CSV table of C-alpha atoms in Angstrom, one decimal:
chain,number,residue,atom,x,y,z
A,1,UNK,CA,0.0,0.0,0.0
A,2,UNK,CA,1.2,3.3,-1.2
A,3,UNK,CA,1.8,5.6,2.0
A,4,UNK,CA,3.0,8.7,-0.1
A,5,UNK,CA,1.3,8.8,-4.1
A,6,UNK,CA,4.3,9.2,-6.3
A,7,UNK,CA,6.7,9.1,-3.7
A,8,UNK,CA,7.2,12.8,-3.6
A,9,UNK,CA,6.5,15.6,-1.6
A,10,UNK,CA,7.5,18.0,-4.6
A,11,UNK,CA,4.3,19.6,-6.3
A,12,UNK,CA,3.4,22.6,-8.6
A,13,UNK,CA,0.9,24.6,-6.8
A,14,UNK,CA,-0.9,24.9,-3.3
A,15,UNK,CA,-3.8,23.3,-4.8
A,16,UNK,CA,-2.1,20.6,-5.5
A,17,UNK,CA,-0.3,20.5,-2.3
A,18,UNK,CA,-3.9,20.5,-0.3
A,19,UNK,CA,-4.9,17.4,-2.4
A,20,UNK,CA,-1.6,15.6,-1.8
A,21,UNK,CA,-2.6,16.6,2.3
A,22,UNK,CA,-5.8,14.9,2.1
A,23,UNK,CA,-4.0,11.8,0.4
A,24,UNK,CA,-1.5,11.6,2.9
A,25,UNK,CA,-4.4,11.7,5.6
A,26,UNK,CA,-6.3,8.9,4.1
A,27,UNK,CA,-3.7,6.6,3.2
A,28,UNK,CA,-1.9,6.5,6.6
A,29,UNK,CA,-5.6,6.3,8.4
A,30,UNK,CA,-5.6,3.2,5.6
A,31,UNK,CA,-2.4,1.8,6.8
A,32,UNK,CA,-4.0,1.9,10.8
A,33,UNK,CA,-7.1,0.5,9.6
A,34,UNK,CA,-7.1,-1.4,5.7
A,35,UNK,CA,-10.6,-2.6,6.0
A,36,UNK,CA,-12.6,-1.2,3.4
A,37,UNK,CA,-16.3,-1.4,5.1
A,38,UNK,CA,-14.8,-0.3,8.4
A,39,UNK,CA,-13.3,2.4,6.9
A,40,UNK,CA,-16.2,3.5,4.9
A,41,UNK,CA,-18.3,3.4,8.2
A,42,UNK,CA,-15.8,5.4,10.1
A,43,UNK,CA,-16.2,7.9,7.4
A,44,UNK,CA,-19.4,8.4,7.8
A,45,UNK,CA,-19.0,8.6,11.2
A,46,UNK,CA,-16.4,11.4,11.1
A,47,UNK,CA,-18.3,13.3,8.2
A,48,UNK,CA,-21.5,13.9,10.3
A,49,UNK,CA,-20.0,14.6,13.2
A,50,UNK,CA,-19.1,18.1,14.1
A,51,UNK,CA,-15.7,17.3,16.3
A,52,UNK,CA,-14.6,14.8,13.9
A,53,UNK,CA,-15.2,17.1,11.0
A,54,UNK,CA,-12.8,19.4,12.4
A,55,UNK,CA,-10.4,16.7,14.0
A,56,UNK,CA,-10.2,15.6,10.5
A,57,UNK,CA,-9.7,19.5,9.3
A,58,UNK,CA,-6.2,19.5,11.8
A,59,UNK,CA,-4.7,16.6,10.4
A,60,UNK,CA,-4.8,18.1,6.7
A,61,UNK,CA,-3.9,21.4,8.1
A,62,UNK,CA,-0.5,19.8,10.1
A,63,UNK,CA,-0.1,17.6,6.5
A,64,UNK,CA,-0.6,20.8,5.0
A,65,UNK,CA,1.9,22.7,6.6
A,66,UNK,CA,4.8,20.2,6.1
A,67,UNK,CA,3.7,19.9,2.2
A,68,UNK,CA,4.3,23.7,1.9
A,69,UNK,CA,7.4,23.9,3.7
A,70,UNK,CA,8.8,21.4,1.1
A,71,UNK,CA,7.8,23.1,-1.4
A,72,UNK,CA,8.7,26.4,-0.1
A,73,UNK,CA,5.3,28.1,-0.1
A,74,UNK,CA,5.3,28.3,-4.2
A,75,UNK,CA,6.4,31.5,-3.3
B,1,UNK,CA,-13.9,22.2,-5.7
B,2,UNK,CA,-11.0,24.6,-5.2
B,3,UNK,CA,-9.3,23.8,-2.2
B,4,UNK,CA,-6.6,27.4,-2.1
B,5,UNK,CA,-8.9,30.6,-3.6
B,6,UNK,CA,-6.0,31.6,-6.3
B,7,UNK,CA,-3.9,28.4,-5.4
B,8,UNK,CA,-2.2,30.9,-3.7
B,9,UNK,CA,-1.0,31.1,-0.5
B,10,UNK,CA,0.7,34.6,-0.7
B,11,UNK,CA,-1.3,37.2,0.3
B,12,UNK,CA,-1.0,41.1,1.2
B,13,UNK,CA,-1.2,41.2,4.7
B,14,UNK,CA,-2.0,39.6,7.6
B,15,UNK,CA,-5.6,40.8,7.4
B,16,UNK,CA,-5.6,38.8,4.4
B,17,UNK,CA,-3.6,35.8,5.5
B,18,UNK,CA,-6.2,35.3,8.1
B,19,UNK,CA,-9.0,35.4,6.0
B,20,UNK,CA,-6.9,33.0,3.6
B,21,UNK,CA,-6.6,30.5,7.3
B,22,UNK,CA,-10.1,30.5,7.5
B,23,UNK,CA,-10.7,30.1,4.0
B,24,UNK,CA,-8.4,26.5,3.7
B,25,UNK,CA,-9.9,25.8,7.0
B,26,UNK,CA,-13.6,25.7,5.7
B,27,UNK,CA,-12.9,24.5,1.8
B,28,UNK,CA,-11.4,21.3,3.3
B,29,UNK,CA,-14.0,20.9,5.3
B,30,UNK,CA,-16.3,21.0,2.5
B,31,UNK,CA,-14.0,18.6,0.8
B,32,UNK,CA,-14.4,16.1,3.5
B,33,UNK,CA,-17.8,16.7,4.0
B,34,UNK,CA,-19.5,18.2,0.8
B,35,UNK,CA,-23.2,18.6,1.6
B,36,UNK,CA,-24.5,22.0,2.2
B,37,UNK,CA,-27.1,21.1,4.2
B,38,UNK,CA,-24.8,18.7,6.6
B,39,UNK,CA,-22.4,21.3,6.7
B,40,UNK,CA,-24.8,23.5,8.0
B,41,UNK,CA,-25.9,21.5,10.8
B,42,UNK,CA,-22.2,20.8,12.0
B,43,UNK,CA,-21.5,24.5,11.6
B,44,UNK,CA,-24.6,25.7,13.7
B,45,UNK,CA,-23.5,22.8,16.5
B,46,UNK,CA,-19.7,23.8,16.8
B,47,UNK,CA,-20.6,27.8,16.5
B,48,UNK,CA,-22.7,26.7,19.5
B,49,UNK,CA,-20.4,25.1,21.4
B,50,UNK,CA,-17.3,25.5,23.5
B,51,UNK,CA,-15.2,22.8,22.5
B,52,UNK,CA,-16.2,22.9,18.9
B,53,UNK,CA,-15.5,26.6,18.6
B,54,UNK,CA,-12.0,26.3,20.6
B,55,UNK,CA,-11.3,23.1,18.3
B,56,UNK,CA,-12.1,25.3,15.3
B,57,UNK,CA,-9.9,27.9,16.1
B,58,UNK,CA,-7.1,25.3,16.7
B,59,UNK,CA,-7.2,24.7,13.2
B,60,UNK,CA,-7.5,28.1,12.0
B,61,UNK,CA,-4.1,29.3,13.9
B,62,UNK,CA,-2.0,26.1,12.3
B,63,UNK,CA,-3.4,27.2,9.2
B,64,UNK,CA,-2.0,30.6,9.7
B,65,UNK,CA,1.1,29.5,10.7
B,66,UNK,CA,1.6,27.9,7.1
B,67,UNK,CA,0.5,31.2,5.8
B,68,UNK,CA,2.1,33.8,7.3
B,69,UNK,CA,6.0,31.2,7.6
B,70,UNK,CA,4.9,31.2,3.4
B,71,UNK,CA,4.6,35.4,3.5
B,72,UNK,CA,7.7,35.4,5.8
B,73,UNK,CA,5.3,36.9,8.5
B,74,UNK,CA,4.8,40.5,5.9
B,75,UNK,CA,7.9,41.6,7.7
C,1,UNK,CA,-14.8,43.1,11.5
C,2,UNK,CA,-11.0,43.2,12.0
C,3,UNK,CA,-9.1,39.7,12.3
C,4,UNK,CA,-5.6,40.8,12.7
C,5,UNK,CA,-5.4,43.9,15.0
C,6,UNK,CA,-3.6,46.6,13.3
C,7,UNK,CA,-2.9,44.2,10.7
C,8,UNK,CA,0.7,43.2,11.5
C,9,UNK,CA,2.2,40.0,13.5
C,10,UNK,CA,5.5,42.8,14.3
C,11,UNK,CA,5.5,44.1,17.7
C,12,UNK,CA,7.7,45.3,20.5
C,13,UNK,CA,7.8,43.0,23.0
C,14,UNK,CA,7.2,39.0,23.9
C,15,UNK,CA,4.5,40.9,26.2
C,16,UNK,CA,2.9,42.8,23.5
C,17,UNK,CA,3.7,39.3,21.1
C,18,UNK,CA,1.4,37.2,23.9
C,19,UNK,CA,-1.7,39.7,24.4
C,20,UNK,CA,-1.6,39.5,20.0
C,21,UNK,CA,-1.4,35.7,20.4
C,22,UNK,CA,-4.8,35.8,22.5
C,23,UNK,CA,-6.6,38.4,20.7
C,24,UNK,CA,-5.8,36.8,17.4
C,25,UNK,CA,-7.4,33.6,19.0
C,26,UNK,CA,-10.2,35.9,20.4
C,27,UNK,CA,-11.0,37.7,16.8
C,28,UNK,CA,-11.0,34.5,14.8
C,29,UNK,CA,-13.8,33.2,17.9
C,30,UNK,CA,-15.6,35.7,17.3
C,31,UNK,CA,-15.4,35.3,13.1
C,32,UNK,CA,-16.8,32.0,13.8
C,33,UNK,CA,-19.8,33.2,16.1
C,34,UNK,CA,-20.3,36.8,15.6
C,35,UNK,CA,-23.4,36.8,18.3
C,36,UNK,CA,-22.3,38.8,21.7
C,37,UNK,CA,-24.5,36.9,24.0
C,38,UNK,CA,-23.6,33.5,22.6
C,39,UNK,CA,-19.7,34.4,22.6
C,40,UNK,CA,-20.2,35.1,26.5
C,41,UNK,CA,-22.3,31.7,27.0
C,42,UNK,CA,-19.8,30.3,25.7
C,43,UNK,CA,-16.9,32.1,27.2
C,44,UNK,CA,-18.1,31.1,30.3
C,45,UNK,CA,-18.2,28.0,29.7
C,46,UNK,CA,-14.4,27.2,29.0
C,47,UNK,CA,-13.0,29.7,31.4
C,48,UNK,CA,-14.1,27.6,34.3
C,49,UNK,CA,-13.9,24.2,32.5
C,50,UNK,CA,-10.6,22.0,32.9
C,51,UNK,CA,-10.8,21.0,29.3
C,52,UNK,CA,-11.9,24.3,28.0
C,53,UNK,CA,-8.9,26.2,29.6
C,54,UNK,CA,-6.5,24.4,28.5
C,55,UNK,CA,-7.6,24.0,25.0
C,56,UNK,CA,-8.6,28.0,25.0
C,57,UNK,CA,-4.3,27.9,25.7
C,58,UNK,CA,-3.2,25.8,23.3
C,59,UNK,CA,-4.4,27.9,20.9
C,60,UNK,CA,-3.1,30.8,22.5
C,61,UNK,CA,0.0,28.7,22.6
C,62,UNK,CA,0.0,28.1,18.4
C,63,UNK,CA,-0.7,31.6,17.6
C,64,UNK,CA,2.4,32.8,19.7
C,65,UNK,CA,4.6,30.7,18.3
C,66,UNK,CA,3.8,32.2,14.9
C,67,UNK,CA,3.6,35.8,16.4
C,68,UNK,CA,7.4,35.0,17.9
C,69,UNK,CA,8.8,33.3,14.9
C,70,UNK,CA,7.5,36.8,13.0
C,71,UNK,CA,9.5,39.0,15.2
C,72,UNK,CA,12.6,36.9,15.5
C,73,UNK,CA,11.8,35.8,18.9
C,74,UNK,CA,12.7,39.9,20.1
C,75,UNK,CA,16.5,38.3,20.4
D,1,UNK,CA,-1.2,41.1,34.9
D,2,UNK,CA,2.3,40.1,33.3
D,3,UNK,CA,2.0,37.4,30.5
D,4,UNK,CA,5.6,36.6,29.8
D,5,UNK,CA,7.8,37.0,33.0
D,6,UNK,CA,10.4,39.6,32.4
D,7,UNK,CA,9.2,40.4,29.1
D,8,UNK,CA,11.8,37.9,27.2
D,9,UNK,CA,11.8,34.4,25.5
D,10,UNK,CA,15.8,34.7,26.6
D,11,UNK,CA,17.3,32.3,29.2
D,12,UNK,CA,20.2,30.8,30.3
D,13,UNK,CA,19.5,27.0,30.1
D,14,UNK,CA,17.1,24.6,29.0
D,15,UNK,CA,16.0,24.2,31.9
D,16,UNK,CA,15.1,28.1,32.6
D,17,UNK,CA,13.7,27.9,29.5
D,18,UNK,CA,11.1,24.9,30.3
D,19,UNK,CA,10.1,26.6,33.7
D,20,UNK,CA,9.5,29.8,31.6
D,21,UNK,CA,6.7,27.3,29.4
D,22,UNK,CA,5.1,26.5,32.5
D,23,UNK,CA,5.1,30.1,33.2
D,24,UNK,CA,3.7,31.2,29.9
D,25,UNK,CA,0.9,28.1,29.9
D,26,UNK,CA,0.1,29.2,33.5
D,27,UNK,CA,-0.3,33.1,33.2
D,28,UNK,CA,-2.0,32.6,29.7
D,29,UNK,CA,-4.4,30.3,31.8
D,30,UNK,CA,-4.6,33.4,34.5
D,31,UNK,CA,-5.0,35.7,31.8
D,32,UNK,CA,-8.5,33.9,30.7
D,33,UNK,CA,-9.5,33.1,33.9
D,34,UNK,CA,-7.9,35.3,36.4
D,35,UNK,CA,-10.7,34.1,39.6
D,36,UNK,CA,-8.0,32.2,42.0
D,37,UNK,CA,-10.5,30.5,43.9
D,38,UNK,CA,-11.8,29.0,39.9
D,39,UNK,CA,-8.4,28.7,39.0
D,40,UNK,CA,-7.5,26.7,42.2
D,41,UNK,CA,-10.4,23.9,41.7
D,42,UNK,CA,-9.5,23.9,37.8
D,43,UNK,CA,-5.8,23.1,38.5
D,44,UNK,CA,-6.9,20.1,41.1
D,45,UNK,CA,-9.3,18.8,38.4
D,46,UNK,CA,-6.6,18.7,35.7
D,47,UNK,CA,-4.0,17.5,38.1
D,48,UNK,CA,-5.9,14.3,38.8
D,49,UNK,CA,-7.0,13.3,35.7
D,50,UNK,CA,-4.9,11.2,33.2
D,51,UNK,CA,-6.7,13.5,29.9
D,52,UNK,CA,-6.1,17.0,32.0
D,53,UNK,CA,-2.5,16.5,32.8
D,54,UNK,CA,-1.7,15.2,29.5
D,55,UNK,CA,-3.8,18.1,27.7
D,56,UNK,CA,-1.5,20.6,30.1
D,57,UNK,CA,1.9,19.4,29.2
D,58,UNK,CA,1.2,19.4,25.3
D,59,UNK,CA,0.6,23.0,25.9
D,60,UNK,CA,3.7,23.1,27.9
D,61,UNK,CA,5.5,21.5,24.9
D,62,UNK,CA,4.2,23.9,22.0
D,63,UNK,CA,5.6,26.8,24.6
D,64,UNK,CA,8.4,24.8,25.1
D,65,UNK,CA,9.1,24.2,21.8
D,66,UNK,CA,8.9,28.4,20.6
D,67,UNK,CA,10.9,29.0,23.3
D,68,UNK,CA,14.0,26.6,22.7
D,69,UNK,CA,13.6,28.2,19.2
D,70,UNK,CA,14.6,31.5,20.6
D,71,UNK,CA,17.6,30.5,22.1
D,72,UNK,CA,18.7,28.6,19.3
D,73,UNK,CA,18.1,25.3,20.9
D,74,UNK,CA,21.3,26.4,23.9
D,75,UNK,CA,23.5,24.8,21.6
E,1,UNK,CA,13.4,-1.8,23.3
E,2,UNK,CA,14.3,0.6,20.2
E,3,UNK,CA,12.2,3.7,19.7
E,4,UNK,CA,14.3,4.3,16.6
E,5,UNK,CA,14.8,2.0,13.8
E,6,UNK,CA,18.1,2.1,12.5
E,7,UNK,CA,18.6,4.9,15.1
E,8,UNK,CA,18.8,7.4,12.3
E,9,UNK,CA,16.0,10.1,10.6
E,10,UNK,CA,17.8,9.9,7.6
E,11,UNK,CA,16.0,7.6,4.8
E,12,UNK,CA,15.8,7.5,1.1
E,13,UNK,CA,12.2,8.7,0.0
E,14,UNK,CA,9.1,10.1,1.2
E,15,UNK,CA,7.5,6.8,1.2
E,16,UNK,CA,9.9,5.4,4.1
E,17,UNK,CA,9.6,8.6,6.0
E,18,UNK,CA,5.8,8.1,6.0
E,19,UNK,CA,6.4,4.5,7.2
E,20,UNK,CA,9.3,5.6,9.9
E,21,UNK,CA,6.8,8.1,10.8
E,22,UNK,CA,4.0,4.8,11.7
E,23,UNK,CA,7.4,3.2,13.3
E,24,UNK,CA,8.3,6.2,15.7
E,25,UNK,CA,4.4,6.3,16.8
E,26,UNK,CA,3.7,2.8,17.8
E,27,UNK,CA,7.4,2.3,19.5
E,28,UNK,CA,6.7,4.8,21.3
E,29,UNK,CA,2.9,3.4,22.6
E,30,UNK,CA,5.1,0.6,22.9
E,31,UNK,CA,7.4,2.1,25.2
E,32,UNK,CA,4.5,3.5,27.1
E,33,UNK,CA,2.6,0.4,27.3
E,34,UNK,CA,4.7,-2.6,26.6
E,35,UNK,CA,2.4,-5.0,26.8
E,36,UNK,CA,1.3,-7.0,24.2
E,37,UNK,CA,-1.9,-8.3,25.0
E,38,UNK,CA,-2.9,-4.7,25.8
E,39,UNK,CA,-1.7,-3.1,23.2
E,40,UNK,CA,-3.7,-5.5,20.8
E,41,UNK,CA,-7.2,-4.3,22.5
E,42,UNK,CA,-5.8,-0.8,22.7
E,43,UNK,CA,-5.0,-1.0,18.9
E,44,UNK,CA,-8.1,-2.9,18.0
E,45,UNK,CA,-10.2,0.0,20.0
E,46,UNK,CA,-8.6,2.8,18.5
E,47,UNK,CA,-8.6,0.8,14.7
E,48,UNK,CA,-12.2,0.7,14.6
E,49,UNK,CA,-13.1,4.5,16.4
E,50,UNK,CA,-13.3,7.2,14.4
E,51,UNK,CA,-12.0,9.7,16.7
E,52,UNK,CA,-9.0,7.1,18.0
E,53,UNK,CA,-8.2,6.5,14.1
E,54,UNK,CA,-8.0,10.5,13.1
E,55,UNK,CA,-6.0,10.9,16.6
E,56,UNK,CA,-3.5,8.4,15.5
E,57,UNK,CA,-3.0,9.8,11.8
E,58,UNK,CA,-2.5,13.6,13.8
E,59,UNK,CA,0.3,11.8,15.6
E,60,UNK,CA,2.0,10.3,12.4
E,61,UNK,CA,1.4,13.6,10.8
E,62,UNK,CA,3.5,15.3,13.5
E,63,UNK,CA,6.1,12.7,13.4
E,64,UNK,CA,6.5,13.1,9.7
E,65,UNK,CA,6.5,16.8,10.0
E,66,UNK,CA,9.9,16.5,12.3
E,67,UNK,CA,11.2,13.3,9.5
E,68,UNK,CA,10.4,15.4,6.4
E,69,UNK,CA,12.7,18.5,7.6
E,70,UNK,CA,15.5,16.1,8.6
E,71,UNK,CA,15.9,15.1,4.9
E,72,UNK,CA,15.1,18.2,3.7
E,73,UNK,CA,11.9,17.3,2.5
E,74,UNK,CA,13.5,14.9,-0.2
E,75,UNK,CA,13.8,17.9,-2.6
F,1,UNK,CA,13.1,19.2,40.8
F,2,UNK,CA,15.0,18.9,37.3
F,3,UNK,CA,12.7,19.6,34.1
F,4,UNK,CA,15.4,19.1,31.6
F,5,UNK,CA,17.6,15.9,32.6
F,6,UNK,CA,21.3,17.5,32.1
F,7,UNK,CA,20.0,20.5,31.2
F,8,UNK,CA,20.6,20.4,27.7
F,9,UNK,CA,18.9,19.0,24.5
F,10,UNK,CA,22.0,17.9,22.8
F,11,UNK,CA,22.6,14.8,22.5
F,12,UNK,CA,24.1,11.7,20.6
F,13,UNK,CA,21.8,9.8,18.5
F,14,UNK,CA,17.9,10.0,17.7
F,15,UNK,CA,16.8,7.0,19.7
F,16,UNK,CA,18.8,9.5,22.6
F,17,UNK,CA,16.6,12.1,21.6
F,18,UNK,CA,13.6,10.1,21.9
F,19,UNK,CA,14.3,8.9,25.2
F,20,UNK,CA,15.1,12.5,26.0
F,21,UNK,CA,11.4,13.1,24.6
F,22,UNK,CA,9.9,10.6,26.9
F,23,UNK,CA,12.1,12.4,30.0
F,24,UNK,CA,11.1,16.0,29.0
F,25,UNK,CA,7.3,14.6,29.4
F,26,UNK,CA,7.6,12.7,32.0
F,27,UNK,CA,9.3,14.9,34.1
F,28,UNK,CA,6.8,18.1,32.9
F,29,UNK,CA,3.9,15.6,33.9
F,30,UNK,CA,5.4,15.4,37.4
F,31,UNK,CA,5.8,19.1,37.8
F,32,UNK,CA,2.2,19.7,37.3
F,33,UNK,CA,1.5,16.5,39.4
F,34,UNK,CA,4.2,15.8,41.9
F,35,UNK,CA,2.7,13.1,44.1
F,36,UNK,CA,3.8,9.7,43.4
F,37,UNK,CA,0.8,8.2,44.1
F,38,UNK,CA,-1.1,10.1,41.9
F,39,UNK,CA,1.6,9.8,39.3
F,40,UNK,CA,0.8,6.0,39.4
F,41,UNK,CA,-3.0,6.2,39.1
F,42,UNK,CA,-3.0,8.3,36.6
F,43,UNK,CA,0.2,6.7,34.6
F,44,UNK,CA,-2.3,3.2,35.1
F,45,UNK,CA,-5.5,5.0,33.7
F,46,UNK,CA,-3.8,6.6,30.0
F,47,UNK,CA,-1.5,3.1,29.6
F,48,UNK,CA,-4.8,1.2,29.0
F,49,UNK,CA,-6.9,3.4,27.8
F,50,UNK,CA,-6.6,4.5,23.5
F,51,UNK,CA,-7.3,7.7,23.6
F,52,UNK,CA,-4.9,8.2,26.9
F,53,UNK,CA,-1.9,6.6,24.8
F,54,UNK,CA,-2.4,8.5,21.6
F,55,UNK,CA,-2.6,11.8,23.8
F,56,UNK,CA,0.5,11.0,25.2
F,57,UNK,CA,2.7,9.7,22.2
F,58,UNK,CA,1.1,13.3,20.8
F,59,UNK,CA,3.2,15.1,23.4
F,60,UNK,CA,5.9,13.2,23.1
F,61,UNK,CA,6.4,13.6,19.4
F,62,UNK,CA,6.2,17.4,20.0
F,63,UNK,CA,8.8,17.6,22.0
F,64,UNK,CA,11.1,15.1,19.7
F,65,UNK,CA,10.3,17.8,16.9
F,66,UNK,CA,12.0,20.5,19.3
F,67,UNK,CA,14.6,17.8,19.9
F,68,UNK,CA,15.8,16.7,16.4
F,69,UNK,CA,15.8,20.5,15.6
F,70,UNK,CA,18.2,21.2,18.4
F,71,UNK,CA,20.0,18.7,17.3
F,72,UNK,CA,19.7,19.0,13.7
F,73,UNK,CA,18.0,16.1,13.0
F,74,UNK,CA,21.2,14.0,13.6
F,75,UNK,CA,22.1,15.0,9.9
């Protein structure tokens, strides 16, 4: 299982960078839990529910901030 | 859905970087969770609610941090 | 409604730096939920909660470290 | 009410430097709830709880953490 | 007990960061609470939670944060 | 009672620094809570419970990021 898609924290814009911060996210909550159906439930779980919502919202945000560091803020 | 307004996160000031915090903040919520009418509910409970609001704001600083490191702090 | 007071993270002092830290935290509180009267429900609430205190601090805690970083940590 | 004791992130040691996080994460706390008698019942509720004393000393470490910054780690 | 494979940071690729970021994490639980038996209901409680699964993935995201800027975010 | 054990944050290897980690948080932990007693209660309650355990490798990766900086990341 891919933790990091295309092995690379290099990308072109911050748009792309938010993406890659939600694909890190999901992949390594994929690597704690790899069952499908669980995963899908715990999904739904998180998605309706307004502390997971924005527990969810951190991790991107800390994933977030490590993605633009590498790629030095496309300044 | 755009994730960065302007896939950009270099911004004018920090009047504008905060805006830009709260921006990423809420857009990947709505990633996560795309339903208006969801969104709404969750929004309405964690405006409402000590915890939620506190959490909230969590996220909103470590977005900023990103922000104004990538703006080197509009020195 | 102003998010950043006087719209720079530069100041004189780690003093001055800390009571920017907590009204950046207070400003983007009040962004979320603009209503007075719910803002002191709430307020109340954490200030004489364990887990509201010391989340109300982390926060405080994050935007600091931003606010410090942006003046070079007044060395 | 002072919020960073002797208005500098500057000590000698690592050690000064983590009593001056305890400082900060404890006159922040003041700073939001400045009641003693409150502040006295809070500290005995976090104190003896495994989630309260845990939440307190990741606030510690975030101050912690901007404050060894400062003084370029004491290397 | 090791906390740190190969006692180094240092690794060739995003992709083992990401994975010495899972490593760090659960040696560390490990360290905390070495037993086995426990840590098997702790992991299958925390697996199968929504909350406990997004907690874990903040941790790795941390971890990561601190591997990433040791290799120089693989640029 | 010592915060910082040597009173510095240099030191040889990662898998020192992570021990170091576990020391700095530890040690912080006994600061706010100084009775042993207590200590062991509370110790007892997060080792066998998930979210206790996640809170607490949380913390300790925080203060390994402050670490490895100091120490720059063993490069």
């Amino acid at each position: 299982m891919e933790l990091v898609p295309n092995n690379t924290l290099i990308c072109a814009s911050p748009e792309d960078g938010r993406r890659l911060a939600l694909s890190l996210a999901m992949q390594t909550s994929f690597a704690i839990q790899p069952d499908d159906h669980v995963q899908k439930i715990i999904r739904d779980a998180y998605m309706n529910n307004p502390d997971g919502l924005i527990a969810a919202g951190h991790v991107v945000a800390i994933e977030f901030a490590t993605i633009a560091a590498a790629n030095n803020y496309w300044r």
